[in-house]
Coordinates of C-alpha atoms and ligand atoms in Angstrom, one line a residue:
M1 CA 43.8 8.2 7.9
K2 CA 43.0 12.4 7.0
R3 CA 45.4 13.9 5.1
E4 CA 45.2 17.5 6.7
E5 CA 45.6 16.0 10.3
T6 CA 48.5 13.3 9.5
L7 CA 50.4 16.4 7.9
Q8 CA 49.7 18.6 10.7
R9 CA 51.1 16.0 13.2
I10 CA 54.1 15.4 11.5
R11 CA 54.7 18.9 10.5
T12 CA 54.7 19.8 14.5
R13 CA 56.6 17.1 15.0
S14 CA 60.2 18.0 17.0
S15 CA 61.1 14.8 19.1
A16 CA 62.8 11.7 16.4
W17 CA 60.5 9.0 15.2
D18 CA 61.6 5.7 15.8
L19 CA 61.5 4.7 12.4
V20 CA 60.7 6.8 8.9
V21 CA 59.7 4.8 6.4
I22 CA 60.5 6.1 2.1
G23 CA 57.6 4.9 0.1
G24 CA 54.0 3.2 0.1
G25 CA 54.0 0.2 -1.8
A26 CA 53.2 -2.9 0.3
T27 CA 56.6 -3.2 1.4
G28 CA 56.4 -0.1 3.0
V29 CA 52.9 0.0 4.2
A30 CA 54.0 -3.4 5.8
I31 CA 56.7 -2.5 7.1
A32 CA 55.0 0.6 8.8
L33 CA 52.1 -1.9 9.8
D34 CA 54.6 -4.3 11.4
A35 CA 56.4 -1.6 13.5
A36 CA 53.4 0.4 14.6
S37 CA 52.5 -3.0 16.2
R38 CA 55.6 -3.2 17.8
G39 CA 54.6 0.0 19.5
L40 CA 57.5 1.7 17.3
D41 CA 56.8 5.6 16.3
V42 CA 56.7 4.9 12.9
L43 CA 56.3 7.4 9.6
M44 CA 55.5 6.2 6.6
V45 CA 55.7 8.6 3.4
E46 CA 54.9 8.1 -0.2
R47 CA 55.2 10.3 -3.1
A48 CA 52.3 9.4 -5.3
D49 CA 49.6 7.3 -3.7
F50 CA 49.5 4.4 -1.4
G51 CA 50.1 2.0 -4.2
K52 CA 50.9 3.9 -7.4
G53 CA 53.8 1.6 -8.1
T54 CA 54.0 -2.3 -8.4
S55 CA 51.6 -2.7 -6.0
S56 CA 48.7 -2.6 -7.9
R57 CA 49.9 -3.6 -10.7
S58 CA 50.6 -7.0 -9.4
T59 CA 49.1 -10.4 -11.4
K60 CA 47.0 -10.2 -8.3
L61 CA 48.3 -13.8 -6.6
I62 CA 48.9 -14.8 -3.3
H63 CA 51.0 -17.9 -4.1
G64 CA 54.1 -20.1 -3.1
G65 CA 54.8 -19.7 -7.2
V66 CA 54.8 -23.3 -8.8
R67 CA 57.6 -22.0 -11.5
Y68 CA 60.3 -22.0 -8.6
L69 CA 58.7 -25.7 -7.6
E70 CA 60.0 -25.9 -10.9
Q71 CA 63.4 -24.4 -11.0
G72 CA 63.7 -26.6 -7.1
N73 CA 63.3 -23.4 -5.1
L74 CA 61.9 -25.3 -2.3
T75 CA 62.9 -23.2 0.4
L76 CA 61.6 -20.0 -1.6
V77 CA 58.3 -21.6 -2.3
R78 CA 57.6 -23.1 1.3
D79 CA 57.9 -19.9 2.9
A80 CA 55.7 -18.1 0.8
L81 CA 53.3 -20.6 0.9
L82 CA 53.2 -20.1 5.1
E83 CA 52.7 -16.7 4.4
R84 CA 49.6 -17.1 1.9
T85 CA 48.2 -19.2 4.9
R86 CA 49.0 -16.2 7.0
L87 CA 47.8 -13.9 4.9
R88 CA 44.5 -15.4 4.2
N89 CA 43.9 -15.9 8.0
N90 CA 44.7 -12.1 8.5
A91 CA 43.1 -11.1 5.7
P92 CA 39.9 -13.6 5.2
L93 CA 37.8 -11.1 3.1
L94 CA 40.5 -9.9 0.4
V95 CA 42.8 -13.3 0.2
H96 CA 40.7 -16.3 -1.1
D97 CA 41.5 -19.7 -2.0
L98 CA 41.3 -19.9 -6.2
P99 CA 41.4 -23.3 -8.2
F100 CA 43.5 -23.3 -11.2
F101 CA 44.3 -25.5 -14.2
I102 CA 47.1 -26.8 -16.3
P103 CA 46.4 -28.2 -19.0
C104 CA 48.4 -31.5 -20.4
A105 CA 49.2 -32.9 -23.4
G106 CA 48.6 -36.5 -22.3
R107 CA 48.8 -39.1 -18.9
W108 CA 52.7 -38.5 -18.7
Q109 CA 52.7 -34.7 -18.6
R110 CA 49.3 -35.1 -15.8
I111 CA 51.6 -37.0 -14.1
Y112 CA 54.5 -34.8 -13.9
F113 CA 52.8 -32.0 -12.6
W114 CA 50.5 -33.8 -10.6
A115 CA 53.2 -35.0 -8.7
G116 CA 54.9 -31.2 -8.6
L117 CA 51.6 -29.8 -7.4
K118 CA 51.3 -32.6 -4.6
L119 CA 54.9 -31.4 -3.5
Y120 CA 53.5 -28.0 -3.1
D121 CA 50.8 -29.3 -1.4
F122 CA 52.8 -31.2 1.2
L123 CA 55.0 -27.6 1.5
A124 CA 52.3 -25.8 2.0
G125 CA 51.6 -28.1 5.2
R126 CA 47.9 -27.5 6.7
S127 CA 47.1 -24.5 4.9
G128 CA 43.7 -24.6 4.6
F129 CA 43.5 -24.1 0.7
G130 CA 42.1 -27.3 -1.3
A131 CA 44.7 -30.3 -2.5
S132 CA 45.5 -31.1 -6.3
H133 CA 44.2 -33.5 -8.1
V134 CA 44.4 -34.4 -11.7
V135 CA 41.0 -33.6 -13.9
S136 CA 39.5 -35.5 -17.1
T137 CA 38.9 -33.8 -20.4
A138 CA 35.6 -33.4 -19.8
Q139 CA 35.7 -32.4 -16.3
A140 CA 38.4 -29.8 -17.6
A141 CA 35.5 -28.6 -19.9
E142 CA 33.0 -27.7 -17.3
R143 CA 35.5 -26.0 -15.2
V144 CA 36.9 -24.0 -18.2
P145 CA 34.2 -23.5 -20.7
T146 CA 35.7 -21.7 -23.0
L147 CA 39.2 -23.7 -23.1
R148 CA 39.9 -24.6 -26.7
P149 CA 39.7 -28.7 -26.7
Q150 CA 42.7 -29.4 -28.6
M151 CA 45.2 -27.9 -26.5
H152 CA 44.6 -30.3 -23.2
R153 CA 44.2 -34.1 -22.7
G154 CA 42.8 -33.5 -19.2
G155 CA 45.5 -31.8 -16.9
V156 CA 46.0 -31.1 -12.8
I157 CA 43.9 -28.8 -10.8
Y158 CA 46.1 -27.2 -7.9
H159 CA 44.9 -24.1 -5.5
D160 CA 46.3 -20.8 -4.9
G161 CA 45.4 -17.0 -3.3
Q162 CA 44.2 -14.5 -5.2
F163 CA 43.7 -11.2 -4.1
D164 CA 42.8 -7.4 -4.6
D165 CA 46.4 -5.8 -4.4
C166 CA 45.3 -2.5 -3.7
R167 CA 42.0 -2.7 -1.6
L168 CA 44.5 -5.0 0.5
L169 CA 47.2 -2.2 0.6
I170 CA 44.8 0.5 1.8
H171 CA 43.3 -2.4 4.4
M172 CA 46.8 -2.7 5.6
A173 CA 47.6 1.4 6.2
R174 CA 44.0 1.4 7.8
T175 CA 45.6 -1.4 10.6
A176 CA 48.6 0.3 10.5
A177 CA 47.1 4.0 11.0
A178 CA 44.6 2.0 14.1
H179 CA 47.8 1.1 15.9
G180 CA 49.3 4.8 15.9
G181 CA 51.4 5.0 12.8
C182 CA 51.3 8.1 11.0
L183 CA 50.8 7.4 7.3
I184 CA 51.1 10.0 4.4
N185 CA 50.1 10.5 0.5
Y186 CA 51.8 12.9 -2.0
V187 CA 54.8 14.2 0.4
A188 CA 58.0 12.7 -1.2
A189 CA 61.3 12.4 0.7
T190 CA 63.7 14.5 -1.1
G191 CA 67.2 14.6 0.5
F192 CA 68.5 13.3 4.3
E193 CA 69.8 15.8 7.3
K194 CA 72.9 13.9 8.5
N195 CA 74.9 14.3 12.4
A196 CA 78.4 15.5 12.3
Q197 CA 79.3 11.6 12.1
G198 CA 77.5 11.3 9.2
E199 CA 74.8 9.8 10.6
I200 CA 71.1 10.3 9.3
C201 CA 69.1 11.6 11.9
G202 CA 66.3 13.3 9.9
V203 CA 64.0 13.2 6.4
E204 CA 63.9 16.6 4.5
L205 CA 60.5 16.0 3.1
L206 CA 58.3 17.9 0.4
D207 CA 54.3 18.0 0.1
S208 CA 53.7 17.8 -3.6
E209 CA 49.5 19.6 -3.2
T210 CA 51.2 22.2 -1.9
S211 CA 54.7 22.7 -3.0
A212 CA 55.7 23.0 0.8
A213 CA 59.4 21.7 2.1
F214 CA 60.0 20.8 5.3
S215 CA 62.3 17.8 7.0
T216 CA 61.4 15.5 10.2
P217 CA 63.4 14.2 12.6
A218 CA 64.0 10.2 12.6
R219 CA 66.3 7.8 14.5
C220 CA 66.2 5.0 11.4
V221 CA 65.3 5.7 8.0
I222 CA 63.9 2.6 5.8
N223 CA 64.1 2.8 2.2
A224 CA 61.0 1.1 0.6
G225 CA 60.9 2.6 -2.7
G226 CA 60.8 -0.8 -4.8
P227 CA 62.3 -0.2 -8.5
F228 CA 63.0 3.6 -7.3
S229 CA 65.0 2.9 -4.3
D230 CA 68.6 3.2 -6.1
E231 CA 67.0 6.9 -6.5
I232 CA 66.6 7.0 -2.6
L233 CA 70.1 5.5 -2.1
Q234 CA 71.3 8.0 -4.5
L235 CA 69.8 11.3 -1.9
D236 CA 72.3 9.3 0.5
D237 CA 75.5 9.0 -1.3
P238 CA 75.3 10.3 -4.9
Q239 CA 78.5 7.5 -5.8
S240 CA 76.3 4.3 -4.9
E241 CA 76.1 1.7 -7.9
P242 CA 72.7 0.9 -9.0
K243 CA 71.6 -2.3 -7.4
L244 CA 68.2 -3.0 -9.3
A245 CA 67.3 -4.9 -12.7
A246 CA 64.0 -3.5 -14.0
S247 CA 61.6 -5.4 -16.1
Q248 CA 58.1 -4.7 -17.0
G249 CA 54.8 -7.0 -16.6
V250 CA 51.9 -6.6 -18.9
H251 CA 48.3 -7.5 -18.5
I252 CA 45.5 -7.1 -20.4
V253 CA 41.7 -7.2 -19.1
L254 CA 39.2 -8.9 -21.0
P255 CA 35.2 -9.1 -20.6
R256 CA 33.8 -12.1 -18.5
E257 CA 32.8 -14.2 -21.8
F258 CA 36.0 -15.0 -22.7
F259 CA 36.4 -16.9 -19.6
P260 CA 33.4 -17.7 -17.4
G261 CA 33.6 -20.5 -14.8
Q262 CA 34.9 -20.4 -11.3
T263 CA 38.5 -21.8 -11.6
A264 CA 42.3 -19.9 -13.0
L265 CA 44.3 -20.9 -16.0
I266 CA 47.8 -21.1 -15.8
V267 CA 49.8 -22.0 -18.7
P268 CA 53.1 -23.1 -17.5
R269 CA 55.4 -22.7 -20.4
T270 CA 54.1 -20.5 -23.6
S271 CA 55.9 -20.5 -27.1
D272 CA 58.9 -18.3 -25.1
G273 CA 59.0 -20.0 -22.3
R274 CA 57.2 -18.0 -19.8
V275 CA 53.7 -18.6 -17.6
L276 CA 50.8 -17.2 -18.2
F277 CA 47.8 -16.6 -16.1
M278 CA 44.0 -16.2 -17.0
I279 CA 42.7 -15.1 -14.0
P280 CA 38.6 -14.0 -13.0
W281 CA 38.9 -11.0 -11.0
H282 CA 36.0 -8.3 -10.3
H283 CA 33.6 -9.8 -13.2
H284 CA 36.4 -9.2 -15.9
V285 CA 39.4 -11.7 -16.7
V286 CA 43.0 -10.6 -15.9
V287 CA 45.6 -12.6 -18.8
G288 CA 49.3 -12.5 -17.6
T289 CA 51.8 -11.4 -17.9
T290 CA 55.0 -10.3 -19.6
D291 CA 59.0 -10.6 -18.4
T292 CA 60.3 -7.5 -20.3
P293 CA 63.6 -6.2 -19.5
I294 CA 63.3 -2.2 -19.2
P295 CA 66.8 0.4 -19.2
A296 CA 65.3 2.2 -16.0
A297 CA 61.5 1.9 -13.9
V298 CA 59.4 4.6 -14.6
V299 CA 56.0 5.7 -12.6
E300 CA 53.6 4.9 -15.4
P301 CA 55.4 1.9 -17.4
T302 CA 54.0 1.4 -20.9
P303 CA 53.5 -1.9 -22.8
Q304 CA 55.3 -2.1 -25.8
R305 CA 53.5 -3.8 -28.5
Q306 CA 55.2 -7.4 -28.7
E307 CA 54.2 -8.1 -25.5
L308 CA 50.4 -7.0 -26.2
E309 CA 50.6 -9.5 -29.5
F310 CA 52.2 -11.8 -27.3
L311 CA 49.4 -11.5 -24.9
L312 CA 46.6 -11.7 -27.4
Q313 CA 48.1 -13.9 -29.5
T314 CA 48.7 -16.5 -26.5
A315 CA 45.4 -16.0 -25.1
A316 CA 43.8 -17.0 -28.8
E317 CA 46.1 -20.2 -28.4
Y318 CA 43.7 -21.3 -26.0
L319 CA 40.7 -19.7 -26.0
T320 CA 37.4 -20.8 -28.0
R321 CA 37.4 -17.0 -28.9
A322 CA 40.1 -15.3 -30.0
P323 CA 40.4 -11.8 -28.2
R324 CA 40.9 -9.0 -30.5
P325 CA 42.8 -5.5 -29.4
E326 CA 39.4 -4.0 -29.5
D327 CA 37.8 -6.8 -27.2
V328 CA 40.7 -5.6 -24.5
L329 CA 38.8 -3.1 -21.7
S330 CA 42.6 -2.2 -20.2
V331 CA 46.1 -2.7 -19.7
F332 CA 48.5 -2.6 -17.0
T333 CA 51.8 -2.9 -16.4
G334 CA 53.9 -2.9 -13.3
V335 CA 58.0 -2.8 -12.8
R336 CA 59.7 -5.6 -11.2
P337 CA 61.9 -4.7 -8.7
L338 CA 64.6 -7.5 -9.1
V339 CA 67.8 -7.6 -7.1
K340 CA 70.8 -7.9 -9.5
N341 CA 72.7 -11.1 -8.0
D342 CA 74.5 -11.9 -10.9
R343 CA 75.7 -10.0 -14.3
S344 CA 73.3 -12.0 -16.2
A345 CA 71.2 -9.9 -18.4
R346 CA 68.0 -12.2 -18.1
T347 CA 65.5 -10.6 -15.7
A348 CA 64.1 -14.2 -15.3
S349 CA 66.9 -15.5 -13.6
L350 CA 67.4 -12.5 -10.9
S351 CA 66.3 -13.4 -7.4
R352 CA 63.1 -12.7 -6.8
D353 CA 63.6 -12.9 -2.8
H354 CA 64.4 -10.2 -1.0
S355 CA 67.9 -8.5 0.5
I356 CA 68.0 -6.3 3.3
S357 CA 71.5 -3.4 3.2
I358 CA 72.6 -1.0 5.5
S359 CA 74.5 1.9 4.5
D360 CA 77.5 3.9 6.5
A361 CA 75.2 6.7 7.2
G362 CA 72.9 4.0 9.0
L363 CA 70.1 3.7 5.7
V364 CA 68.2 0.7 5.9
T365 CA 67.2 -0.5 2.2
I366 CA 65.6 -3.2 1.5
R367 CA 65.1 -4.6 -2.1
G368 CA 63.0 -7.8 -4.2
G369 CA 60.9 -9.3 -2.7
K370 CA 56.9 -10.3 -3.4
W371 CA 53.2 -9.2 -2.3
T372 CA 52.5 -12.5 -1.1
T373 CA 55.9 -12.4 1.2
V374 CA 55.6 -8.7 2.5
R375 CA 55.1 -9.4 6.0
K376 CA 57.9 -11.5 6.4
M377 CA 59.9 -9.2 4.2
A378 CA 58.4 -6.2 7.0
E379 CA 59.4 -8.3 10.1
D380 CA 62.9 -8.9 9.2
C381 CA 63.7 -5.5 7.5
V382 CA 62.0 -4.0 11.2
D383 CA 64.4 -6.5 13.4
R384 CA 67.4 -5.3 11.5
A385 CA 66.4 -1.3 12.0
I386 CA 66.0 -2.4 15.7
E387 CA 69.0 -3.2 15.8
S388 CA 71.2 -1.4 14.1
A389 CA 69.4 1.8 15.7
G390 CA 69.4 0.3 19.2
L391 CA 65.5 0.8 19.3
Q392 CA 63.4 -0.6 21.6
A393 CA 60.2 -2.3 20.7
Q394 CA 58.3 -5.4 21.6
P395 CA 57.9 -8.7 19.2
C396 CA 56.7 -8.9 16.2
R397 CA 53.1 -10.0 15.8
T398 CA 52.0 -9.8 12.5
Q399 CA 51.7 -13.1 12.1
T400 CA 48.3 -13.2 13.5
L401 CA 47.4 -9.8 13.3
P402 CA 43.8 -9.4 11.6
L403 CA 43.9 -6.7 9.2
Y404 CA 41.3 -4.0 8.9
G405 CA 37.9 -5.9 8.5
G406 CA 39.3 -9.3 8.9
E407 CA 38.8 -9.6 12.6
A408 CA 36.2 -12.5 11.8
P409 CA 37.1 -15.8 12.7
P410 CA 37.7 -17.7 9.9
A411 CA 35.3 -20.1 8.5
T412 CA 36.9 -23.3 9.2
P413 CA 38.9 -24.3 12.1
S414 CA 42.5 -24.0 11.2
G415 CA 44.1 -26.5 8.6
Q416 CA 41.1 -27.8 7.2
A417 CA 40.5 -26.6 3.6
S418 CA 37.9 -24.3 3.1
P419 CA 35.9 -24.4 -0.4
P420 CA 37.7 -22.0 -2.4
S421 CA 34.5 -18.7 -3.2
P422 CA 31.5 -19.4 -4.9
V423 CA 32.4 -16.2 -6.9
A424 CA 35.9 -15.9 -8.0
G425 CA 37.1 -12.5 -8.1
E426 CA 34.9 -11.2 -6.1
F427 CA 35.8 -9.9 -2.6
A428 CA 33.5 -8.4 0.3
S429 CA 34.1 -5.2 1.9
P430 CA 34.2 -4.9 5.3
D431 CA 32.3 -1.3 5.0
A432 CA 29.1 -2.4 4.2
A433 CA 27.2 -1.5 7.4
E434 CA 29.0 1.8 7.9
Q435 CA 28.4 2.8 4.3
A436 CA 24.9 2.1 4.8
A437 CA 24.9 4.1 7.6
L438 CA 26.4 7.1 5.7
L439 CA 23.6 6.4 3.1
Q440 CA 21.1 7.1 5.5
R441 CA 22.4 10.3 6.7
E442 CA 22.8 11.4 2.9
P443 CA 20.9 9.5 0.9
R444 CA 21.8 11.9 -2.6
L445 CA 25.7 9.7 -2.0
A446 CA 23.4 6.4 -3.6
E447 CA 22.8 7.5 -6.7
P448 CA 24.7 5.2 -9.2
L449 CA 27.2 7.3 -11.4
E450 CA 26.4 7.6 -15.3
G451 CA 27.8 5.5 -17.7
L452 CA 29.1 3.4 -14.9
P453 CA 26.2 2.3 -12.5
E454 CA 28.1 -0.5 -10.5
M455 CA 30.1 2.8 -9.1
R456 CA 27.6 5.0 -6.5
A457 CA 28.9 9.1 -5.3
V458 CA 29.4 7.1 -2.0
D459 CA 32.5 5.3 -3.4
V460 CA 34.0 8.4 -4.3
V461 CA 33.4 10.1 -0.9
W462 CA 34.0 7.6 1.7
A463 CA 37.2 7.3 -0.9
A464 CA 38.5 11.0 0.4
R465 CA 36.4 10.8 3.5
F466 CA 38.3 7.9 5.1
E467 CA 41.2 6.6 3.0
M468 CA 43.1 9.6 1.5
A469 CA 41.8 9.5 -2.2
R470 CA 43.1 13.0 -3.3
T471 CA 42.8 12.6 -7.1
V472 CA 40.6 11.4 -9.7
E473 CA 43.4 8.3 -10.1
D474 CA 42.9 7.9 -6.7
V475 CA 39.4 6.7 -7.1
L476 CA 39.5 5.6 -10.0
A477 CA 42.8 3.2 -9.9
R478 CA 43.0 2.1 -6.3
R479 CA 40.0 3.0 -4.0
T480 CA 38.0 1.2 -6.5
R481 CA 39.9 -0.6 -9.4
W482 CA 38.0 1.0 -12.7
L483 CA 40.9 2.0 -14.4
F484 CA 42.3 -1.5 -14.6
L485 CA 39.2 -3.1 -15.3
D486 CA 37.7 -0.7 -18.3
V487 CA 39.8 2.9 -19.1
R488 CA 37.2 3.9 -21.2
R489 CA 33.9 4.1 -19.0
S490 CA 36.5 5.2 -16.3
L491 CA 37.0 7.9 -18.6
A492 CA 33.4 8.5 -19.1
V493 CA 32.7 8.5 -15.1
A494 CA 35.9 10.5 -14.3
P495 CA 34.0 14.6 -14.7
Q496 CA 31.9 13.2 -12.2
V497 CA 34.4 12.2 -9.4
A498 CA 35.8 14.9 -10.1
A499 CA 32.7 17.0 -9.7
L500 CA 32.1 14.6 -6.2
L501 CA 36.1 14.8 -5.0
A502 CA 35.8 18.7 -5.3
E503 CA 32.9 19.2 -3.4
E504 CA 34.5 17.1 -0.5
L505 CA 37.2 18.6 -0.3
G506 CA 36.8 21.7 -1.1
H507 CA 38.1 22.9 -4.7
D508 CA 37.3 24.9 -7.7
A509 CA 35.9 24.3 -11.2
A510 CA 39.6 25.0 -12.6
W511 CA 41.1 22.2 -10.2
Q512 CA 38.2 19.7 -11.9
Q513 CA 39.5 20.7 -15.4
Q514 CA 43.4 20.0 -13.9
Q515 CA 42.3 16.6 -12.5
L516 CA 40.6 15.3 -15.5
A517 CA 43.6 16.6 -18.3
G518 CA 45.7 14.7 -15.4
F519 CA 43.4 11.3 -15.6
Q520 CA 43.2 11.4 -19.0
A521 CA 47.2 11.4 -19.9
V522 CA 47.5 8.5 -17.1
A523 CA 44.5 6.7 -18.6
Q524 CA 46.4 6.5 -22.1
H525 CA 48.8 3.7 -20.1
Y526 CA 46.2 1.6 -19.7
D527 CA 43.8 2.0 -23.2
I528 CA 45.0 -0.6 -26.0
T529 CA 44.0 1.9 -28.8
H530 CA 46.4 4.8 -27.9
I531 CA 49.4 2.3 -27.3
L532 CA 49.3 0.5 -30.0
D533 CA 48.6 3.7 -32.3
H534 CA 51.5 5.5 -30.6
A535 CA 54.0 2.1 -30.3
G536 CA 57.1 2.2 -32.7
Ligands
FAD1 C1 53.8 -7.9 -13.7 C2 53.9 -8.2 -12.0 C3 53.3 -9.1 -11.7 C4 53.1 -9.3 -9.7 N1 52.8 -10.3 -9.2 C5 52.7 -10.7 -8.6 C6 51.5 -11.7 -7.3 O1 50.7 -12.2 -8.1 N2 51.8 -12.1 -6.3 C7 53.0 -11.8 -5.7 O2 53.0 -11.8 -4.6 N3 53.7 -10.6 -6.2 C8 53.9 -9.9 -7.7 N4 54.4 -9.4 -7.8 C9 55.6 -8.7 -7.1 C10 54.9 -7.4 -6.4 O3 53.8 -6.9 -7.0 C11 56.1 -6.5 -5.7 O4 56.9 -7.4 -5.3 C12 55.7 -5.6 -4.8 O5 54.2 -5.3 -5.1 C13 56.4 -4.4 -4.7 O6 56.5 -3.4 -3.1 P1 57.2 -2.5 -3.5 O7 56.2 -1.7 -2.1 O8 58.3 -3.1 -3.0 O9 57.5 -1.7 -4.1 P2 56.1 -0.7 -5.0 O10 54.8 -0.9 -5.4 O11 56.9 0.1 -5.9 O12 56.4 0.9 -4.4 C14 57.0 1.6 -3.9 C15 56.5 2.8 -3.9 O13 57.9 4.1 -3.6 C16 57.5 5.4 -3.5 N5 58.8 6.4 -3.3 C17 59.6 6.3 -4.7 N6 60.6 6.9 -4.1 C18 59.8 8.0 -3.6 C19 60.4 9.4 -2.4 N7 61.7 9.6 -2.6 N8 59.7 9.4 -1.6 C20 57.9 8.9 -1.3 N9 58.3 7.9 -1.7 C21 58.8 7.5 -2.8 C22 56.8 5.3 -5.4 O14 56.2 5.9 -5.5 C23 56.5 3.8 -4.9 O15 54.6 3.8 -4.4 C24 54.1 -8.5 -9.5 C25 55.2 -7.6 -9.8 C26 55.1 -7.3 -11.1 C27 55.9 -6.5 -11.6

């Protein structure tokens, strides 16, 4: 994961890659990992940073989807639950069991949800996740101490997975690189080279750091552009019809005092029929999400006033202390890449399952899906690419392939339920020992950063040296998660991050100023005060 070396490897390449994957979100990185671990020669290019798109902006759940259960889509739920177990086994440090409380209005509702969630447990099989059970009003009050007593008469607890999306993405990228995959950020696919038969045989690329344009030969190209995959399709065929509908989902982040305890909350039907989660995450609480159709995907989506009001109002209905806009530490928004499968205008009714198609020129496009199922999506997609391009590869290995830092044996024998993580929303790092060694060599890196002492200089240097962080935003949004957790504190610490990065990457004072201006512009999309001041 060293960008200069990786770029050199791509630029000096003369023989064709087996696969070039466009897009460095969950789907693209999972494909690179699947391909590299099968012995394929794979390049993955991401035009911004790994996870800059939807993959850093999820609700942070590895789940079968209780909502799909209610819709009767049992196959989708069962497949996702199987992937939930696999991901937890392969990445035990980053995927945890988390109990969820569903508040119920009375006995019949408790029975209804309990029966449904027993079916959920049954579909999960011997998953290692805890079993669903009914809890009394008093037990619920103990588990979710800030839930307003008027909002429930007991309820049901069920278990699902929670994770840190972008951290998992970086670990997947490191695993792919360890298997020989070539993954790079800040390189965009800008066009295709085609042979005399009109088949794609190479990809035109642009290094956005230097504006250098070059091309690289490929036997097969995969479009994993998520919400932007229609744009990539148009590079192949400008006449191609849009296949995706875009919808955005907003989350607000509150201080943990609003929602202490080790149990998450799910409101299965809010005032407008949506599902809402309140989830402990990195000492904070994430509340979301919305589902609002938008005309087209944008790189930095902005929450709408009504979405923020809806989240605050619904949180206020359920919590003993109603959050106000000034309590919101950060807001983040993701764009759902939903595959159009009917003419319905309601995005919630469009498929969240994945689909794979191959164009006349041989471009393989994968759309839809969710974080929980990316391993399976990647397996299906690489299978199709192998078949279509006649590649030689070993069978898929990712079902049991430990991800970076996941090599330790599971805490309990397979199939037995292990207790949920003692501290919900906290994740261990596999890098602790190596970081300690680095601090011995360079003790100055142990310094906590002013204004955000939870961060130390070593976090910045580590991200730049070993995880391809290139900008202040990369460090604060996706190597650490501070932009998502607390926009104001991120802004306060940004100058120190810029200075450390500049020293590490060899940049000057002008670069630091540019970085700060860029970061401030992005941070506006996470800052509720700015959003409400400028919302129509
Ligand atoms: C609000 C919300 C909450 C969600 N919560 C959950 C959840 O809790 N659990 C779950 O399982 N799933 C969840 N999902 C779904 C999941 O997050 C997405 O399915 C997944 O992240 C999509 O990943 P992706 O790689 O397909 O897209 P993206 O992450 O958007 O990645 C696509 C990448 O392609 C890059 N790209 C585009 N064009 C080019 C180009 N020309 N050259 C190079 N790169 C390019 C983009 O920069 C981008 O980084 C959620 C989705 C949303 C919107």
